[in-house]
Amino acid sequence: MAVVSHVGKQKTSLDYLFNILVYSFFALFTIICVFPFYYLIINSISANDISATGDVMFLPIGIHFKNYTDVIRIPGLSDATLISVGRTVLGTLGTLLGSSFLGFMFTQQKLWMRKFWYRFTVATMYFNAGLIPWYLNMKNLGLTNNFLAYVLPAIVSPFNLILIKTYIENTPIELQEAAEIDGAGILRTYAQIIIPLSTPILGTVAIFSAVGQWNSFQDTLILMTEQRLYSLQYTLWRYLQEARSLAAMIQSSSGEISDALITAATKQTPRSVQMTVSVVVVLPILCVYPIFQRFFVKGIMIGAVKG
């Protein structure tokens, strides 16, 4: 019997060069992605007079945190934060439950006119009546100046529905059949079989929904006229449009701190307001995103290739 020995292939200089180029490319790409957030942070904690001139590029200069203590005192900011947190949590839960249950039902062969209803739902991705009919519909439903306007329209998302339906179709059908033999109905099968099996895709949908809800402000702009229902993003947009007046308002709300005691380094400027509020809004979603990151690739890839 001949014995064949396998000798490991040694890396050549071209292999090392290729690895260096690949690592360098991804390192550069990472820096390009991270630098805008880093730039926001260093400008928000640098001396405001220097930041206003655009001289803060790579390292903070004259570090202070007064910008954040001043922004926290902006009227209505706390209420807007609660609205954004509430719509993000409730809207994400509504999207997960609505889209996952409907996606599950569209995999059931016994559903009446299943293909028609599925295609009818997906068609809404391609055909849109426009902004004015949408506003009139929301108004007739009583969703103007109503917190439910943030939650109800997002319950069923055709894109998320397609992702979940495709994922469920690639799970073992025998599990559902076994549950039906044991006497489980649709709701019990959905709750005890489908949801535990669909954790990766539900985590992916949660990312999409949470980011979309947190960053949304157009619905507030169109539907809300009462300040108590303003979202944080809409409040940010308003303040960015009126940065000079906001800076003046923060200075006037300093209370016991007189203008003479406020140095040029900590005196609010439109640029400092923009940078600081941007960090306040972006930071929460940056903290939440890594938690669901491990579900993202698995949830998207499973079901992409059948067989």
mmCIF file with all atom_site columns, N, CA and C in Angstrom, residues 97-161:
data_model
loop_
_atom_site.group_PDB
_atom_site.id
_atom_site.type_symbol
_atom_site.label_atom_id
_atom_site.label_alt_id
_atom_site.label_comp_id
_atom_site.label_asym_id
_atom_site.label_entity_id
_atom_site.label_seq_id
_atom_site.pdbx_PDB_ins_code
_atom_site.Cartn_x
_atom_site.Cartn_y
_atom_site.Cartn_z
_atom_site.occupancy
_atom_site.B_iso_or_equiv
_atom_site.pdbx_formal_charge
_atom_site.auth_seq_id
_atom_site.auth_comp_id
_atom_site.auth_asym_id
_atom_site.auth_atom_id
_atom_site.pdbx_PDB_model_num
ATOM 1   N N  . LEU A 1 97  ? -44.429 41.231 15.185 1.00 0.00 ? 97  LEU A N  1
ATOM 2   C CA . LEU A 1 97  ? -45.603 40.383 15.336 1.00 0.00 ? 97  LEU A CA 1
ATOM 3   C C  . LEU A 1 97  ? -46.441 40.351 14.067 1.00 0.00 ? 97  LEU A C  1
ATOM 4   N N  . GLY A 1 98  ? -46.726 41.530 13.494 1.00 0.00 ? 98  GLY A N  1
ATOM 5   C CA . GLY A 1 98  ? -47.581 41.592 12.310 1.00 0.00 ? 98  GLY A CA 1
ATOM 6   C C  . GLY A 1 98  ? -46.958 40.942 11.093 1.00 0.00 ? 98  GLY A C  1
ATOM 7   N N  . SER A 1 99  ? -45.714 41.295 10.791 1.00 0.00 ? 99  SER A N  1
ATOM 8   C CA . SER A 1 99  ? -45.061 40.766 9.597  1.00 0.00 ? 99  SER A CA 1
ATOM 9   C C  . SER A 1 99  ? -44.740 39.285 9.733  1.00 0.00 ? 99  SER A C  1
ATOM 10  N N  . SER A 1 100 ? -44.339 38.854 10.932 1.00 0.00 ? 100 SER A N  1
ATOM 11  C CA . SER A 1 100 ? -44.003 37.437 11.104 1.00 0.00 ? 100 SER A CA 1
ATOM 12  C C  . SER A 1 100 ? -45.248 36.564 11.040 1.00 0.00 ? 100 SER A C  1
ATOM 13  N N  . PHE A 1 101 ? -46.348 37.001 11.640 1.00 0.00 ? 101 PHE A N  1
ATOM 14  C CA . PHE A 1 101 ? -47.566 36.185 11.598 1.00 0.00 ? 101 PHE A CA 1
ATOM 15  C C  . PHE A 1 101 ? -48.129 36.118 10.181 1.00 0.00 ? 101 PHE A C  1
ATOM 16  N N  . LEU A 1 102 ? -48.142 37.250 9.491  1.00 0.00 ? 102 LEU A N  1
ATOM 17  C CA . LEU A 1 102 ? -48.643 37.246 8.119  1.00 0.00 ? 102 LEU A CA 1
ATOM 18  C C  . LEU A 1 102 ? -47.726 36.439 7.205  1.00 0.00 ? 102 LEU A C  1
ATOM 19  N N  . GLY A 1 103 ? -46.408 36.559 7.412  1.00 0.00 ? 103 GLY A N  1
ATOM 20  C CA . GLY A 1 103 ? -45.473 35.748 6.636  1.00 0.00 ? 103 GLY A CA 1
ATOM 21  C C  . GLY A 1 103 ? -45.681 34.269 6.887  1.00 0.00 ? 103 GLY A C  1
ATOM 22  N N  . PHE A 1 104 ? -45.949 33.899 8.129  1.00 0.00 ? 104 PHE A N  1
ATOM 23  C CA . PHE A 1 104 ? -46.237 32.497 8.461  1.00 0.00 ? 104 PHE A CA 1
ATOM 24  C C  . PHE A 1 104 ? -47.522 32.026 7.781  1.00 0.00 ? 104 PHE A C  1
ATOM 25  N N  . MET A 1 105 ? -48.551 32.856 7.795  1.00 0.00 ? 105 MET A N  1
ATOM 26  C CA . MET A 1 105 ? -49.821 32.464 7.178  1.00 0.00 ? 105 MET A CA 1
ATOM 27  C C  . MET A 1 105 ? -49.679 32.284 5.668  1.00 0.00 ? 105 MET A C  1
ATOM 28  N N  . PHE A 1 106 ? -48.816 33.078 5.037  1.00 0.00 ? 106 PHE A N  1
ATOM 29  C CA . PHE A 1 106 ? -48.630 32.956 3.589  1.00 0.00 ? 106 PHE A CA 1
ATOM 30  C C  . PHE A 1 106 ? -47.871 31.684 3.203  1.00 0.00 ? 106 PHE A C  1
ATOM 31  N N  . THR A 1 107 ? -47.328 30.970 4.189  1.00 0.00 ? 107 THR A N  1
ATOM 32  C CA . THR A 1 107 ? -46.687 29.681 3.896  1.00 0.00 ? 107 THR A CA 1
ATOM 33  C C  . THR A 1 107 ? -47.662 28.522 4.049  1.00 0.00 ? 107 THR A C  1
ATOM 34  N N  . GLN A 1 108 ? -48.862 28.801 4.522  1.00 0.00 ? 108 GLN A N  1
ATOM 35  C CA . GLN A 1 108 ? -49.843 27.742 4.745  1.00 0.00 ? 108 GLN A CA 1
ATOM 36  C C  . GLN A 1 108 ? -50.644 27.476 3.468  1.00 0.00 ? 108 GLN A C  1
ATOM 37  N N  . GLN A 1 109 ? -50.541 26.251 2.965  1.00 0.00 ? 109 GLN A N  1
ATOM 38  C CA . GLN A 1 109 ? -51.210 25.889 1.719  1.00 0.00 ? 109 GLN A CA 1
ATOM 39  C C  . GLN A 1 109 ? -52.729 25.983 1.838  1.00 0.00 ? 109 GLN A C  1
ATOM 40  N N  . LYS A 1 110 ? -53.257 25.803 3.028  1.00 0.00 ? 110 LYS A N  1
ATOM 41  C CA . LYS A 1 110 ? -54.711 25.790 3.203  1.00 0.00 ? 110 LYS A CA 1
ATOM 42  C C  . LYS A 1 110 ? -55.311 27.189 3.338  1.00 0.00 ? 110 LYS A C  1
ATOM 43  N N  . LEU A 1 111 ? -54.487 28.236 3.312  1.00 0.00 ? 111 LEU A N  1
ATOM 44  C CA . LEU A 1 111 ? -55.009 29.603 3.395  1.00 0.00 ? 111 LEU A CA 1
ATOM 45  C C  . LEU A 1 111 ? -55.778 29.931 2.122  1.00 0.00 ? 111 LEU A C  1
ATOM 46  N N  . TRP A 1 112 ? -56.973 30.450 2.273  1.00 0.00 ? 112 TRP A N  1
ATOM 47  C CA . TRP A 1 112 ? -57.843 30.762 1.134  1.00 0.00 ? 112 TRP A CA 1
ATOM 48  C C  . TRP A 1 112 ? -57.220 31.860 0.268  1.00 0.00 ? 112 TRP A C  1
ATOM 49  N N  . MET A 1 113 ? -57.056 31.592 -1.031 1.00 0.00 ? 113 MET A N  1
ATOM 50  C CA . MET A 1 113 ? -56.488 32.526 -2.000 1.00 0.00 ? 113 MET A CA 1
ATOM 51  C C  . MET A 1 113 ? -55.129 33.051 -1.528 1.00 0.00 ? 113 MET A C  1
ATOM 52  N N  . ARG A 1 114 ? -54.303 32.134 -1.057 1.00 0.00 ? 114 ARG A N  1
ATOM 53  C CA . ARG A 1 114 ? -53.017 32.486 -0.474 1.00 0.00 ? 114 ARG A CA 1
ATOM 54  C C  . ARG A 1 114 ? -52.133 33.266 -1.445 1.00 0.00 ? 114 ARG A C  1
ATOM 55  N N  . LYS A 1 115 ? -51.994 32.800 -2.662 1.00 0.00 ? 115 LYS A N  1
ATOM 56  C CA . LYS A 1 115 ? -51.124 33.452 -3.639 1.00 0.00 ? 115 LYS A CA 1
ATOM 57  C C  . LYS A 1 115 ? -51.629 34.841 -4.003 1.00 0.00 ? 115 LYS A C  1
ATOM 58  N N  . PHE A 1 116 ? -52.946 34.977 -4.119 1.00 0.00 ? 116 PHE A N  1
ATOM 59  C CA . PHE A 1 116 ? -53.499 36.293 -4.462 1.00 0.00 ? 116 PHE A CA 1
ATOM 60  C C  . PHE A 1 116 ? -53.197 37.310 -3.371 1.00 0.00 ? 116 PHE A C  1
ATOM 61  N N  . TRP A 1 117 ? -53.469 36.944 -2.115 1.00 0.00 ? 117 TRP A N  1
ATOM 62  C CA . TRP A 1 117 ? -53.258 37.892 -1.025 1.00 0.00 ? 117 TRP A CA 1
ATOM 63  C C  . TRP A 1 117 ? -51.780 38.220 -0.851 1.00 0.00 ? 117 TRP A C  1
ATOM 64  N N  . TYR A 1 118 ? -50.917 37.248 -1.083 1.00 0.00 ? 118 TYR A N  1
ATOM 65  C CA . TYR A 1 118 ? -49.481 37.501 -0.983 1.00 0.00 ? 118 TYR A CA 1
ATOM 66  C C  . TYR A 1 118 ? -49.030 38.478 -2.066 1.00 0.00 ? 118 TYR A C  1
ATOM 67  N N  . ARG A 1 119 ? -49.454 38.238 -3.300 1.00 0.00 ? 119 ARG A N  1
ATOM 68  C CA . ARG A 1 119 ? -49.074 39.138 -4.387 1.00 0.00 ? 119 ARG A CA 1
ATOM 69  C C  . ARG A 1 119 ? -49.703 40.509 -4.212 1.00 0.00 ? 119 ARG A C  1
ATOM 70  N N  . PHE A 1 120 ? -50.910 40.541 -3.676 1.00 0.00 ? 120 PHE A N  1
ATOM 71  C CA . PHE A 1 120 ? -51.580 41.820 -3.427 1.00 0.00 ? 120 PHE A CA 1
ATOM 72  C C  . PHE A 1 120 ? -50.794 42.638 -2.403 1.00 0.00 ? 120 PHE A C  1
ATOM 73  N N  . THR A 1 121 ? -50.269 41.979 -1.367 1.00 0.00 ? 121 THR A N  1
ATOM 74  C CA . THR A 1 121 ? -49.487 42.667 -0.337 1.00 0.00 ? 121 THR A CA 1
ATOM 75  C C  . THR A 1 121 ? -48.151 43.144 -0.891 1.00 0.00 ? 121 THR A C  1
ATOM 76  N N  . VAL A 1 122 ? -47.476 42.281 -1.652 1.00 0.00 ? 122 VAL A N  1
ATOM 77  C CA . VAL A 1 122 ? -46.177 42.635 -2.211 1.00 0.00 ? 122 VAL A CA 1
ATOM 78  C C  . VAL A 1 122 ? -46.309 43.767 -3.227 1.00 0.00 ? 122 VAL A C  1
ATOM 79  N N  . ALA A 1 123 ? -47.439 43.849 -3.922 1.00 0.00 ? 123 ALA A N  1
ATOM 80  C CA . ALA A 1 123 ? -47.630 44.891 -4.938 1.00 0.00 ? 123 ALA A CA 1
ATOM 81  C C  . ALA A 1 123 ? -47.568 46.287 -4.351 1.00 0.00 ? 123 ALA A C  1
ATOM 82  N N  . THR A 1 124 ? -47.852 46.410 -3.058 1.00 0.00 ? 124 THR A N  1
ATOM 83  C CA . THR A 1 124 ? -47.799 47.737 -2.429 1.00 0.00 ? 124 THR A CA 1
ATOM 84  C C  . THR A 1 124 ? -46.382 48.288 -2.356 1.00 0.00 ? 124 THR A C  1
ATOM 85  N N  . MET A 1 125 ? -45.370 47.418 -2.559 1.00 0.00 ? 125 MET A N  1
ATOM 86  C CA . MET A 1 125 ? -43.994 47.906 -2.615 1.00 0.00 ? 125 MET A CA 1
ATOM 87  C C  . MET A 1 125 ? -43.724 48.704 -3.885 1.00 0.00 ? 125 MET A C  1
ATOM 88  N N  . TYR A 1 126 ? -44.485 48.430 -4.930 1.00 0.00 ? 126 TYR A N  1
ATOM 89  C CA . TYR A 1 126 ? -44.207 49.017 -6.243 1.00 0.00 ? 126 TYR A CA 1
ATOM 90  C C  . TYR A 1 126 ? -45.194 50.114 -6.630 1.00 0.00 ? 126 TYR A C  1
ATOM 91  N N  . PHE A 1 127 ? -46.366 50.139 -6.012 1.00 0.00 ? 127 PHE A N  1
ATOM 92  C CA . PHE A 1 127 ? -47.382 51.125 -6.366 1.00 0.00 ? 127 PHE A CA 1
ATOM 93  C C  . PHE A 1 127 ? -47.716 51.961 -5.138 1.00 0.00 ? 127 PHE A C  1
ATOM 94  N N  . ASN A 1 128 ? -47.618 53.275 -5.299 1.00 0.00 ? 128 ASN A N  1
ATOM 95  C CA . ASN A 1 128 ? -47.857 54.199 -4.200 1.00 0.00 ? 128 ASN A CA 1
ATOM 96  C C  . ASN A 1 128 ? -48.789 55.300 -4.678 1.00 0.00 ? 128 ASN A C  1
ATOM 97  N N  . ALA A 1 129 ? -49.828 55.558 -3.906 1.00 0.00 ? 129 ALA A N  1
ATOM 98  C CA . ALA A 1 129 ? -50.811 56.564 -4.306 1.00 0.00 ? 129 ALA A CA 1
ATOM 99  C C  . ALA A 1 129 ? -50.257 57.974 -4.231 1.00 0.00 ? 129 ALA A C  1
ATOM 100 N N  . GLY A 1 130 ? -49.244 58.184 -3.420 1.00 0.00 ? 130 GLY A N  1
ATOM 101 C CA . GLY A 1 130 ? -48.667 59.516 -3.286 1.00 0.00 ? 130 GLY A CA 1
ATOM 102 C C  . GLY A 1 130 ? -48.868 60.092 -1.902 1.00 0.00 ? 130 GLY A C  1
ATOM 103 N N  . LEU A 1 131 ? -48.256 61.233 -1.676 1.00 0.00 ? 131 LEU A N  1
ATOM 104 C CA . LEU A 1 131 ? -48.246 61.835 -0.349 1.00 0.00 ? 131 LEU A CA 1
ATOM 105 C C  . LEU A 1 131 ? -49.615 62.359 0.060  1.00 0.00 ? 131 LEU A C  1
ATOM 106 N N  . ILE A 1 132 ? -50.309 63.057 -0.843 1.00 0.00 ? 132 ILE A N  1
ATOM 107 C CA . ILE A 1 132 ? -51.600 63.670 -0.492 1.00 0.00 ? 132 ILE A CA 1
ATOM 108 C C  . ILE A 1 132 ? -52.654 62.614 -0.173 1.00 0.00 ? 132 ILE A C  1
ATOM 109 N N  . PRO A 1 133 ? -52.848 61.569 -1.012 1.00 0.00 ? 133 PRO A N  1
ATOM 110 C CA . PRO A 1 133 ? -53.805 60.514 -0.628 1.00 0.00 ? 133 PRO A CA 1
ATOM 111 C C  . PRO A 1 133 ? -53.435 59.835 0.686  1.00 0.00 ? 133 PRO A C  1
ATOM 112 N N  . TRP A 1 134 ? -52.120 59.651 0.913  1.00 0.00 ? 134 TRP A N  1
ATOM 113 C CA . TRP A 1 134 ? -51.696 59.049 2.180  1.00 0.00 ? 134 TRP A CA 1
ATOM 114 C C  . TRP A 1 134 ? -52.085 59.934 3.357  1.00 0.00 ? 134 TRP A C  1
ATOM 115 N N  . TYR A 1 135 ? -51.876 61.239 3.230  1.00 0.00 ? 135 TYR A N  1
ATOM 116 C CA . TYR A 1 135 ? -52.241 62.152 4.318  1.00 0.00 ? 135 TYR A CA 1
ATOM 117 C C  . TYR A 1 135 ? -53.750 62.156 4.553  1.00 0.00 ? 135 TYR A C  1
ATOM 118 N N  . LEU A 1 136 ? -54.527 62.201 3.476  1.00 0.00 ? 136 LEU A N  1
ATOM 119 C CA . LEU A 1 136 ? -55.984 62.205 3.620  1.00 0.00 ? 136 LEU A CA 1
ATOM 120 C C  . LEU A 1 136 ? -56.478 60.915 4.267  1.00 0.00 ? 136 LEU A C  1
ATOM 121 N N  . ASN A 1 137 ? -55.855 59.805 3.900  1.00 0.00 ? 137 ASN A N  1
ATOM 122 C CA . ASN A 1 137 ? -56.236 58.518 4.499  1.00 0.00 ? 137 ASN A CA 1
ATOM 123 C C  . ASN A 1 137 ? -55.921 58.512 5.991  1.00 0.00 ? 137 ASN A C  1
ATOM 124 N N  . MET A 1 138 ? -54.733 58.995 6.362  1.00 0.00 ? 138 MET A N  1
ATOM 125 C CA . MET A 1 138 ? -54.365 59.053 7.772  1.00 0.00 ? 138 MET A CA 1
ATOM 126 C C  . MET A 1 138 ? -55.279 59.999 8.542  1.00 0.00 ? 138 MET A C  1
ATOM 127 N N  . LYS A 1 139 ? -55.658 61.105 7.909  1.00 0.00 ? 139 LYS A N  1
ATOM 128 C CA . LYS A 1 139 ? -56.553 62.059 8.571  1.00 0.00 ? 139 LYS A CA 1
ATOM 129 C C  . LYS A 1 139 ? -57.932 61.456 8.777  1.00 0.00 ? 139 LYS A C  1
ATOM 130 N N  . ASN A 1 140 ? -58.466 60.770 7.775  1.00 0.00 ? 140 ASN A N  1
ATOM 131 C CA . ASN A 1 140 ? -59.788 60.147 7.892  1.00 0.00 ? 140 ASN A CA 1
ATOM 132 C C  . ASN A 1 140 ? -59.803 59.027 8.925  1.00 0.00 ? 140 ASN A C  1
ATOM 133 N N  . LEU A 1 141 ? -58.649 58.414 9.145  1.00 0.00 ? 141 LEU A N  1
ATOM 134 C CA . LEU A 1 141 ? -58.556 57.366 10.163 1.00 0.00 ? 141 LEU A CA 1
ATOM 135 C C  . LEU A 1 141 ? -58.327 57.935 11.564 1.00 0.00 ? 141 LEU A C  1
ATOM 136 N N  . GLY A 1 142 ? -58.220 59.249 11.664 1.00 0.00 ? 142 GLY A N  1
ATOM 137 C CA . GLY A 1 142 ? -58.020 59.884 12.956 1.00 0.00 ? 142 GLY A CA 1
ATOM 138 C C  . GLY A 1 142 ? -56.617 59.741 13.501 1.00 0.00 ? 142 GLY A C  1
ATOM 139 N N  . LEU A 1 143 ? -55.629 59.649 12.623 1.00 0.00 ? 143 LEU A N  1
ATOM 140 C CA . LEU A 1 143 ? -54.250 59.431 13.041 1.00 0.00 ? 143 LEU A CA 1
ATOM 141 C C  . LEU A 1 143 ? -53.392 60.687 12.973 1.00 0.00 ? 143 LEU A C  1
ATOM 142 N N  . THR A 1 144 ? -54.025 61.842 12.819 1.00 0.00 ? 144 THR A N  1
ATOM 143 C CA . THR A 1 144 ? -53.274 63.091 12.948 1.00 0.00 ? 144 THR A CA 1
ATOM 144 C C  . THR A 1 144 ? -53.272 63.494 14.423 1.00 0.00 ? 144 THR A C  1
ATOM 145 N N  . ASN A 1 145 ? -52.112 63.958 14.892 1.00 0.00 ? 145 ASN A N  1
ATOM 146 C CA . ASN A 1 145 ? -51.942 64.262 16.312 1.00 0.00 ? 145 ASN A CA 1
ATOM 147 C C  . ASN A 1 145 ? -52.329 63.069 17.177 1.00 0.00 ? 145 ASN A C  1
ATOM 148 N N  . ASN A 1 146 ? -51.890 61.899 16.746 1.00 0.00 ? 146 ASN A N  1
ATOM 149 C CA . ASN A 1 146 ? -52.194 60.656 17.446 1.00 0.00 ? 146 ASN A CA 1
ATOM 150 C C  . ASN A 1 146 ? -50.933 59.801 17.458 1.00 0.00 ? 146 ASN A C  1
ATOM 151 N N  . PHE A 1 147 ? -50.521 59.350 18.634 1.00 0.00 ? 147 PHE A N  1
ATOM 152 C CA . PHE A 1 147 ? -49.306 58.549 18.745 1.00 0.00 ? 147 PHE A CA 1
ATOM 153 C C  . PHE A 1 147 ? -49.378 57.266 17.932 1.00 0.00 ? 147 PHE A C  1
ATOM 154 N N  . LEU A 1 148 ? -50.578 56.727 17.730 1.00 0.00 ? 148 LEU A N  1
ATOM 155 C CA . LEU A 1 148 ? -50.728 55.482 16.972 1.00 0.00 ? 148 LEU A CA 1
ATOM 156 C C  . LEU A 1 148 ? -50.288 55.634 15.518 1.00 0.00 ? 148 LEU A C  1
ATOM 157 N N  . ALA A 1 149 ? -50.195 56.869 15.032 1.00 0.00 ? 149 ALA A N  1
ATOM 158 C CA . ALA A 1 149 ? -49.719 57.082 13.660 1.00 0.00 ? 149 ALA A CA 1
ATOM 159 C C  . ALA A 1 149 ? -48.274 56.631 13.494 1.00 0.00 ? 149 ALA A C  1
ATOM 160 N N  . TYR A 1 150 ? -47.542 56.546 14.603 1.00 0.00 ? 150 TYR A N  1
ATOM 161 C CA . TYR A 1 150 ? -46.166 56.067 14.549 1.00 0.00 ? 150 TYR A CA 1
ATOM 162 C C  . TYR A 1 150 ? -46.088 54.540 14.519 1.00 0.00 ? 150 TYR A C  1
ATOM 163 N N  . VAL A 1 151 ? -47.121 53.879 14.995 1.00 0.00 ? 151 VAL A N  1
ATOM 164 C CA . VAL A 1 151 ? -47.064 52.433 15.207 1.00 0.00 ? 151 VAL A CA 1
ATOM 165 C C  . VAL A 1 151 ? -47.863 51.649 14.175 1.00 0.00 ? 151 VAL A C  1
ATOM 166 N N  . LEU A 1 152 ? -49.111 52.030 13.945 1.00 0.00 ? 152 LEU A N  1
ATOM 167 C CA . LEU A 1 152 ? -50.006 51.222 13.107 1.00 0.00 ? 152 LEU A CA 1
ATOM 168 C C  . LEU A 1 152 ? -49.540 51.066 11.658 1.00 0.00 ? 152 LEU A C  1
ATOM 169 N N  . PRO A 1 153 ? -49.109 52.131 10.968 1.00 0.00 ? 153 PRO A N  1
ATOM 170 C CA . PRO A 1 153 ? -48.716 51.941 9.559  1.00 0.00 ? 153 PRO A CA 1
ATOM 171 C C  . PRO A 1 153 ? -47.528 51.006 9.364  1.00 0.00 ? 153 PRO A C  1
ATOM 172 N N  . ALA A 1 154 ? -46.747 50.783 10.398 1.00 0.00 ? 154 ALA A N  1
ATOM 173 C CA . ALA A 1 154 ? -45.539 49.967 10.262 1.00 0.00 ? 154 ALA A CA 1
ATOM 174 C C  . ALA A 1 154 ? -45.759 48.509 10.643 1.00 0.00 ? 154 ALA A C  1
ATOM 175 N N  . ILE A 1 155 ? -46.973 48.129 11.017 1.00 0.00 ? 155 ILE A N  1
ATOM 176 C CA . ILE A 1 155 ? -47.202 46.762 11.492 1.00 0.00 ? 155 ILE A CA 1
ATOM 177 C C  . ILE A 1 155 ? -46.903 45.739 10.407 1.00 0.00 ? 155 ILE A C  1
ATOM 178 N N  . VAL A 1 156 ? -47.331 46.007 9.176  1.00 0.00 ? 156 VAL A N  1
ATOM 179 C CA . VAL A 1 156 ? -47.073 45.088 8.067  1.00 0.00 ? 156 VAL A CA 1
ATOM 180 C C  . VAL A 1 156 ? -46.171 45.790 7.062  1.00 0.00 ? 156 VAL A C  1
ATOM 181 N N  . SER A 1 157 ? -44.955 45.273 6.909  1.00 0.00 ? 157 SER A N  1
ATOM 182 C CA . SER A 1 157 ? -44.009 45.791 5.932  1.00 0.00 ? 157 SER A CA 1
ATOM 183 C C  . SER A 1 157 ? -43.782 44.723 4.870  1.00 0.00 ? 157 SER A C  1
ATOM 184 N N  . PRO A 1 158 ? -44.112 44.988 3.604  1.00 0.00 ? 158 PRO A N  1
ATOM 185 C CA . PRO A 1 158 ? -43.958 43.960 2.561  1.00 0.00 ? 158 PRO A CA 1
ATOM 186 C C  . PRO A 1 158 ? -42.545 43.409 2.460  1.00 0.00 ? 158 PRO A C  1
ATOM 187 N N  . PHE A 1 159 ? -41.538 44.273 2.591  1.00 0.00 ? 159 PHE A N  1
ATOM 188 C CA . PHE A 1 159 ? -40.157 43.802 2.491  1.00 0.00 ? 159 PHE A CA 1
ATOM 189 C C  . PHE A 1 159 ? -39.829 42.832 3.613  1.00 0.00 ? 159 PHE A C  1
ATOM 190 N N  . ASN A 1 160 ? -40.176 43.210 4.852  1.00 0.00 ? 160 ASN A N  1
ATOM 191 C CA . ASN A 1 160 ? -39.925 42.327 5.979  1.00 0.00 ? 160 ASN A CA 1
ATOM 192 C C  . ASN A 1 160 ? -40.736 41.048 5.868  1.00 0.00 ? 160 ASN A C  1
ATOM 193 N N  . LEU A 1 161 ? -41.943 41.166 5.345  1.00 0.00 ? 161 LEU A N  1
ATOM 194 C CA . LEU A 1 161 ? -42.794 39.992 5.166  1.00 0.00 ? 161 LEU A CA 1
ATOM 195 C C  . LEU A 1 161 ? -42.148 38.985 4.213  1.00 0.00 ? 161 LEU A C  1
#
